[in-house]
Coordinates of C-alpha atoms and ligand atoms in Angstrom, one line a residue:
M113 CA -16.3 -7.3 25.0
P114 CA -13.2 -6.3 23.2
E115 CA -11.0 -3.8 25.1
A116 CA -11.6 -0.1 24.0
G117 CA -8.6 1.9 25.2
V118 CA -7.9 5.6 25.8
H119 CA -8.6 7.9 22.9
L120 CA -5.3 9.4 21.7
G121 CA -6.5 11.5 18.8
S122 CA -8.2 11.7 15.4
G123 CA -6.6 11.7 12.0
K124 CA -8.5 12.8 8.9
V125 CA -9.7 9.2 8.5
R126 CA -8.7 7.2 11.6
E127 CA -9.3 7.3 15.4
L128 CA -6.3 6.2 17.5
Y129 CA -6.7 4.6 20.9
A130 CA -4.0 3.3 23.3
L131 CA -4.7 -0.2 24.6
D132 CA -1.5 -0.1 26.7
E133 CA 2.1 1.1 26.4
A134 CA 2.8 -1.3 23.5
R135 CA -0.5 -1.6 21.6
L136 CA -2.8 0.8 19.7
L137 CA -6.2 0.5 18.1
L138 CA -6.5 2.1 14.7
T139 CA -10.2 2.5 13.7
A140 CA -10.8 3.6 10.1
S141 CA -14.0 5.7 9.9
D142 CA -16.0 6.2 6.7
R143 CA -14.8 9.8 6.4
I144 CA -13.4 11.0 3.1
S145 CA -11.0 13.9 2.6
T146 CA -10.3 15.6 -0.7
F147 CA -7.6 18.2 -1.0
D148 CA -6.9 17.6 2.7
V149 CA -10.4 18.7 3.7
I150 CA -12.7 16.2 5.4
L151 CA -16.1 16.3 3.6
P152 CA -19.3 16.4 5.6
T153 CA -20.6 13.3 3.9
E154 CA -19.3 9.8 4.6
I155 CA -18.9 6.9 2.2
P156 CA -20.5 3.8 3.9
D157 CA -18.0 0.9 4.5
K158 CA -15.0 2.9 3.2
G159 CA -13.2 2.4 6.5
R160 CA -13.8 -1.4 6.2
V161 CA -12.4 -1.4 2.6
L162 CA -9.2 0.4 3.8
T163 CA -8.8 -1.8 6.9
G164 CA -9.5 -5.1 5.0
L165 CA -7.0 -4.2 2.2
S166 CA -4.3 -3.1 4.6
A167 CA -4.6 -6.3 6.6
F168 CA -4.6 -8.4 3.4
W169 CA -1.3 -6.8 2.4
F170 CA 0.2 -6.9 5.9
A171 CA -0.5 -10.7 5.9
R172 CA 1.3 -11.1 2.6
T173 CA 4.4 -8.9 3.0
S174 CA 5.7 -9.7 6.5
D175 CA 8.7 -11.5 4.9
L176 CA 9.7 -8.2 3.2
V177 CA 9.3 -6.0 6.3
P178 CA 7.7 -6.6 9.7
N179 CA 4.5 -4.6 10.1
H180 CA 2.4 -3.3 13.0
L181 CA -0.6 -5.6 12.6
L182 CA -1.4 -7.7 15.7
A183 CA -5.1 -8.5 15.1
L184 CA -8.0 -7.5 12.9
R185 CA -11.2 -7.0 14.9
D186 CA -14.6 -8.3 13.8
D187 CA -16.0 -4.9 13.1
G188 CA -13.8 -5.0 10.0
R189 CA -12.5 -1.5 10.5
T190 CA -10.2 -1.8 13.6
L191 CA -6.7 -3.0 13.7
E192 CA -4.9 -3.8 16.9
C193 CA -1.3 -2.8 16.2
R194 CA 2.1 -2.3 17.7
R195 CA 2.7 1.2 18.8
L196 CA 5.6 2.6 16.8
V197 CA 7.6 5.8 16.9
M198 CA 6.7 7.0 13.4
L199 CA 9.4 8.4 11.2
P200 CA 9.0 12.1 10.4
I201 CA 8.8 11.3 6.7
E202 CA 6.5 9.3 4.5
V203 CA 7.6 7.7 1.3
V204 CA 5.9 7.6 -2.1
V205 CA 6.9 5.0 -4.6
R206 CA 6.0 5.9 -8.2
G207 CA 6.0 3.4 -11.0
Y208 CA 4.1 5.8 -13.4
L209 CA 4.1 9.5 -14.1
A210 CA 1.0 11.0 -12.4
G211 CA -0.2 13.6 -10.0
S212 CA 2.5 15.8 -8.4
G213 CA 5.2 13.6 -10.1
W214 CA 3.8 14.6 -13.5
K215 CA 3.6 18.3 -12.6
D216 CA 7.2 18.2 -11.4
Y217 CA 8.4 16.5 -14.6
L218 CA 6.6 19.1 -16.7
A219 CA 8.3 21.9 -14.8
T220 CA 11.8 20.4 -14.3
G221 CA 12.2 17.3 -16.5
A222 CA 12.8 15.4 -13.3
V223 CA 10.6 13.9 -10.4
C224 CA 11.8 15.1 -7.0
G225 CA 15.4 15.3 -8.3
H226 CA 15.3 12.0 -10.2
A227 CA 16.3 12.9 -13.8
L228 CA 14.1 11.2 -16.4
P229 CA 14.3 10.9 -20.2
A230 CA 12.6 13.7 -22.2
G231 CA 9.3 13.2 -24.0
L232 CA 7.5 11.1 -21.4
R233 CA 3.7 11.5 -21.4
E234 CA 1.3 11.9 -18.4
S235 CA 0.7 8.4 -17.0
D236 CA 3.6 6.8 -18.8
R237 CA 5.4 3.9 -17.0
L238 CA 8.7 5.0 -15.6
P239 CA 11.9 3.3 -16.6
Q240 CA 12.1 2.1 -13.0
P241 CA 10.1 2.8 -9.8
L242 CA 11.2 6.0 -8.0
L243 CA 11.1 6.8 -4.3
T244 CA 10.0 10.3 -3.4
P245 CA 10.0 11.2 0.3
A246 CA 7.8 13.9 1.9
T247 CA 7.5 15.5 5.3
K248 CA 4.5 14.5 7.4
A249 CA 2.8 17.8 7.9
E250 CA 0.9 18.0 11.2
S251 CA -1.8 19.9 9.4
G252 CA -2.2 20.8 5.8
H253 CA -0.4 19.4 2.8
D254 CA 2.6 17.0 2.9
E255 CA 5.6 18.5 1.1
N256 CA 8.0 16.7 -1.1
I257 CA 11.6 16.8 0.0
A258 CA 14.9 15.8 -1.5
A259 CA 16.3 12.4 -0.7
A260 CA 19.3 14.0 1.0
T261 CA 16.9 16.0 3.3
A262 CA 15.0 12.8 4.2
A263 CA 18.3 11.0 4.9
R264 CA 19.3 13.9 7.2
L265 CA 15.9 13.7 9.0
V266 CA 16.1 10.0 9.8
G267 CA 19.8 9.1 9.4
D268 CA 21.6 7.8 6.3
G269 CA 21.6 4.1 7.3
L270 CA 17.9 4.0 8.2
Y271 CA 16.9 6.0 5.1
G272 CA 18.7 3.4 2.9
E273 CA 16.7 0.7 4.6
V274 CA 13.4 2.7 4.1
E275 CA 14.3 3.0 0.4
R276 CA 15.0 -0.7 0.0
V277 CA 11.8 -1.8 1.9
A278 CA 9.5 0.6 0.1
L279 CA 10.7 -0.4 -3.3
A280 CA 10.4 -4.1 -2.4
L281 CA 6.8 -3.6 -1.2
Y282 CA 5.9 -1.6 -4.4
R283 CA 7.4 -4.3 -6.6
F284 CA 5.5 -7.1 -4.8
A285 CA 2.2 -5.3 -4.8
A286 CA 2.5 -4.0 -8.4
A287 CA 3.1 -7.6 -9.6
H288 CA 0.2 -8.9 -7.5
A289 CA -2.1 -6.1 -8.9
E290 CA -1.0 -6.5 -12.5
A291 CA -1.9 -10.2 -12.4
R292 CA -5.4 -9.1 -11.5
G293 CA -5.8 -6.4 -14.2
I294 CA -4.8 -3.4 -12.0
I295 CA -1.9 -1.0 -12.4
L296 CA -0.4 0.3 -9.1
A297 CA 0.7 3.7 -10.4
D298 CA 2.0 4.9 -7.1
T299 CA 1.6 4.4 -3.3
K300 CA 2.6 5.9 0.0
F301 CA 4.1 4.2 3.0
E302 CA 4.5 5.3 6.6
L303 CA 7.1 3.4 8.6
G304 CA 8.2 3.6 12.2
L305 CA 10.5 2.1 14.8
D306 CA 9.5 -0.5 17.4
S307 CA 10.9 -0.6 20.9
E308 CA 13.9 -2.5 19.7
G309 CA 14.6 0.1 17.0
T310 CA 13.5 -2.2 14.2
L311 CA 12.0 -0.6 11.1
V312 CA 8.3 -1.6 10.9
L313 CA 5.6 -0.8 8.3
G314 CA 2.7 1.1 10.0
D315 CA -0.5 3.0 9.2
E316 CA -2.5 1.7 6.2
A317 CA -0.9 0.1 3.2
L318 CA -1.7 -0.2 -0.5
T319 CA -5.2 1.1 -0.2
P320 CA -7.1 3.4 -2.6
D321 CA -6.5 6.2 -0.1
S322 CA -2.8 5.7 -0.1
S323 CA -2.4 4.6 -3.7
R324 CA -3.4 5.2 -7.3
F325 CA -4.8 2.1 -8.8
W326 CA -5.8 2.1 -12.5
P327 CA -7.7 -0.5 -14.5
A328 CA -5.1 -2.1 -16.9
L329 CA -7.9 -2.5 -19.5
G330 CA -8.0 0.7 -21.5
F331 CA -4.7 2.1 -20.0
A332 CA -3.8 5.0 -22.3
P333 CA -0.9 7.2 -21.4
G334 CA -1.1 10.8 -22.7
G335 CA -3.6 12.0 -20.1
P336 CA -5.0 11.1 -16.6
Q337 CA -6.3 7.6 -16.1
P338 CA -9.6 6.7 -14.3
S339 CA -8.7 5.4 -10.9
Y340 CA -10.2 3.5 -8.0
D341 CA -9.5 6.2 -5.5
K342 CA -11.2 9.4 -4.5
Q343 CA -10.6 11.0 -7.9
Y344 CA -14.3 10.5 -8.7
V345 CA -15.3 12.6 -5.6
R346 CA -12.5 15.1 -6.3
D347 CA -13.9 15.6 -9.8
Y348 CA -17.4 16.2 -8.4
C349 CA -16.0 18.7 -5.9
E350 CA -14.1 20.6 -8.6
S351 CA -17.1 20.7 -10.9
L352 CA -18.8 22.8 -8.2
G353 CA -16.1 25.4 -8.3
W354 CA -15.3 24.8 -4.6
D355 CA -12.3 26.7 -3.4
K356 CA -10.8 23.6 -1.6
T357 CA -10.9 25.2 1.8
D358 CA -13.0 24.0 4.8
P359 CA -15.9 23.4 4.8
G360 CA -16.1 21.0 1.9
P361 CA -19.4 20.4 0.0
E362 CA -22.0 17.7 0.8
I363 CA -21.8 14.8 -1.6
P364 CA -25.1 13.8 -3.3
A365 CA -26.3 10.1 -2.9
G366 CA -25.4 9.2 -6.5
V367 CA -21.8 10.2 -6.1
V368 CA -21.6 8.5 -2.7
A369 CA -22.9 5.3 -4.2
G370 CA -20.4 5.6 -7.2
T371 CA -17.5 6.2 -4.8
R372 CA -18.5 3.3 -2.6
A373 CA -18.7 1.0 -5.6
R374 CA -15.2 2.0 -6.8
Y375 CA -13.7 1.3 -3.3
I376 CA -15.4 -2.1 -3.1
E377 CA -14.4 -3.0 -6.7
A378 CA -10.8 -2.2 -5.9
F379 CA -11.0 -4.4 -2.7
E380 CA -12.6 -7.4 -4.6
L381 CA -10.2 -7.2 -7.6
L382 CA -7.1 -6.9 -5.5
T383 CA -8.0 -9.5 -2.9
G384 CA -10.1 -11.9 -5.0
I385 CA -12.5 -11.9 -2.0
A386 CA -16.2 -10.9 -2.2
F387 CA -16.7 -7.8 0.0
A388 CA -19.8 -9.5 1.5
D389 CA -17.6 -12.4 2.6
Y390 CA -15.3 -9.9 4.3
L391 CA -18.2 -8.3 6.1
A392 CA -19.4 -11.7 7.3
D393 CA -15.9 -12.7 8.5
P394 CA -13.1 -10.1 8.3
Q395 CA -10.5 -12.8 9.1
V396 CA -10.8 -14.1 5.5
V397 CA -8.2 -11.5 4.3
L398 CA -5.6 -12.9 6.7
R399 CA -5.7 -16.5 5.2
Ligands
LIG601 N1 1.7 1.7 14.6 C1 1.5 3.0 14.7 N2 2.0 3.7 15.8 C2 1.9 5.0 16.0 N3 1.2 5.8 15.1 C3 0.7 5.2 14.0 C4 0.8 3.8 13.8 N4 0.2 3.6 12.6 C5 -0.2 4.8 12.1 N5 0.0 5.8 13.0 C6 -0.4 7.2 12.8 O1 -1.8 7.2 13.0 C7 -2.4 8.2 12.2 C8 -3.5 7.6 11.3 O2 -4.6 8.4 11.1 P1 -5.1 9.0 9.7 O3 -4.7 8.1 8.6 O4 -6.5 9.4 9.9 O5 -4.2 10.3 9.7 P2 -3.9 11.3 8.6 O6 -2.6 10.9 8.0 O7 -4.1 12.7 9.2 O8 -4.9 11.3 7.5 P3 -4.6 11.1 5.9 O9 -4.3 9.6 5.8 O10 -5.9 11.4 5.3 O11 -3.5 12.0 5.6 C9 -1.3 8.8 11.4 O12 -0.8 10.0 12.0 C10 -0.2 7.7 11.4 O13 1.1 8.3 11.3
LIG602 MG1 -3.2 8.5 7.0

């Protein structure tokens, strides 16, 4: 029997357990949240997709930055990881103009204070990847903050390191994805410090919940792109005229199946591993 540990708390998607002073279990449920509201309907195997993909990337990026992964459990949804003191910020790296970055650009001609050329279209590739920090809200929506504010929150030296590491991770993953026909439009990282004060990548990484992945085939800037994330469920929720407050709507079986298929497709395209093979032996993503 694997050890279980003391329940520390629940995120929107993950359950956290303490194994001991130094180690945590992070179990990804099949919960899905849209507009920061957890929906009453689950997406079967979604937690396994997120965990398998995170472990896949952790195994391939440890030369860029150390990460919290210690072991992947055979349930395919639980990571044993090093317990970190998480930074009070999260960082988004944007290679393309989408989401809140696009809204910001429309309003100000810049993205979180990074000036950009005029005339860019929605979904356009940016001249270079940009880092946009945000506060980690205890509840509710994360808020974008200026780089100077983020640097003040974590310290100048450490913020510089966060910037360097996040851009390197983005560049590595974007190149990997591009070779497999996927555009990594943007992605969010959460980092923390270990007991020695070393910067370590934590949480999930480069999954459809933390990233916008677009099929490269048919990429057409000038509007939103179809994506492998929860956009499909968001569109369904919005079509109901839901006011985006708790409780969220039940999701019908057809939309559940369509969402599950998109998560699994992203897993298979990015890893080159059949999802059935992952279910049979999760360790395949680490090799
Ligand atoms: N190695 C680690 N040590 C300590 N805390 C961690 C570590 N890795 C991740 N965490 C924290 O565990 C939690 C993960 O749970 P989850 O992803 O469900 O939270 P959430 O951020 O509320 O949800 P969402 O991702 O939908 O915003 C986050 O608060 C994250 O910062
Ligand atoms: Mg999270």
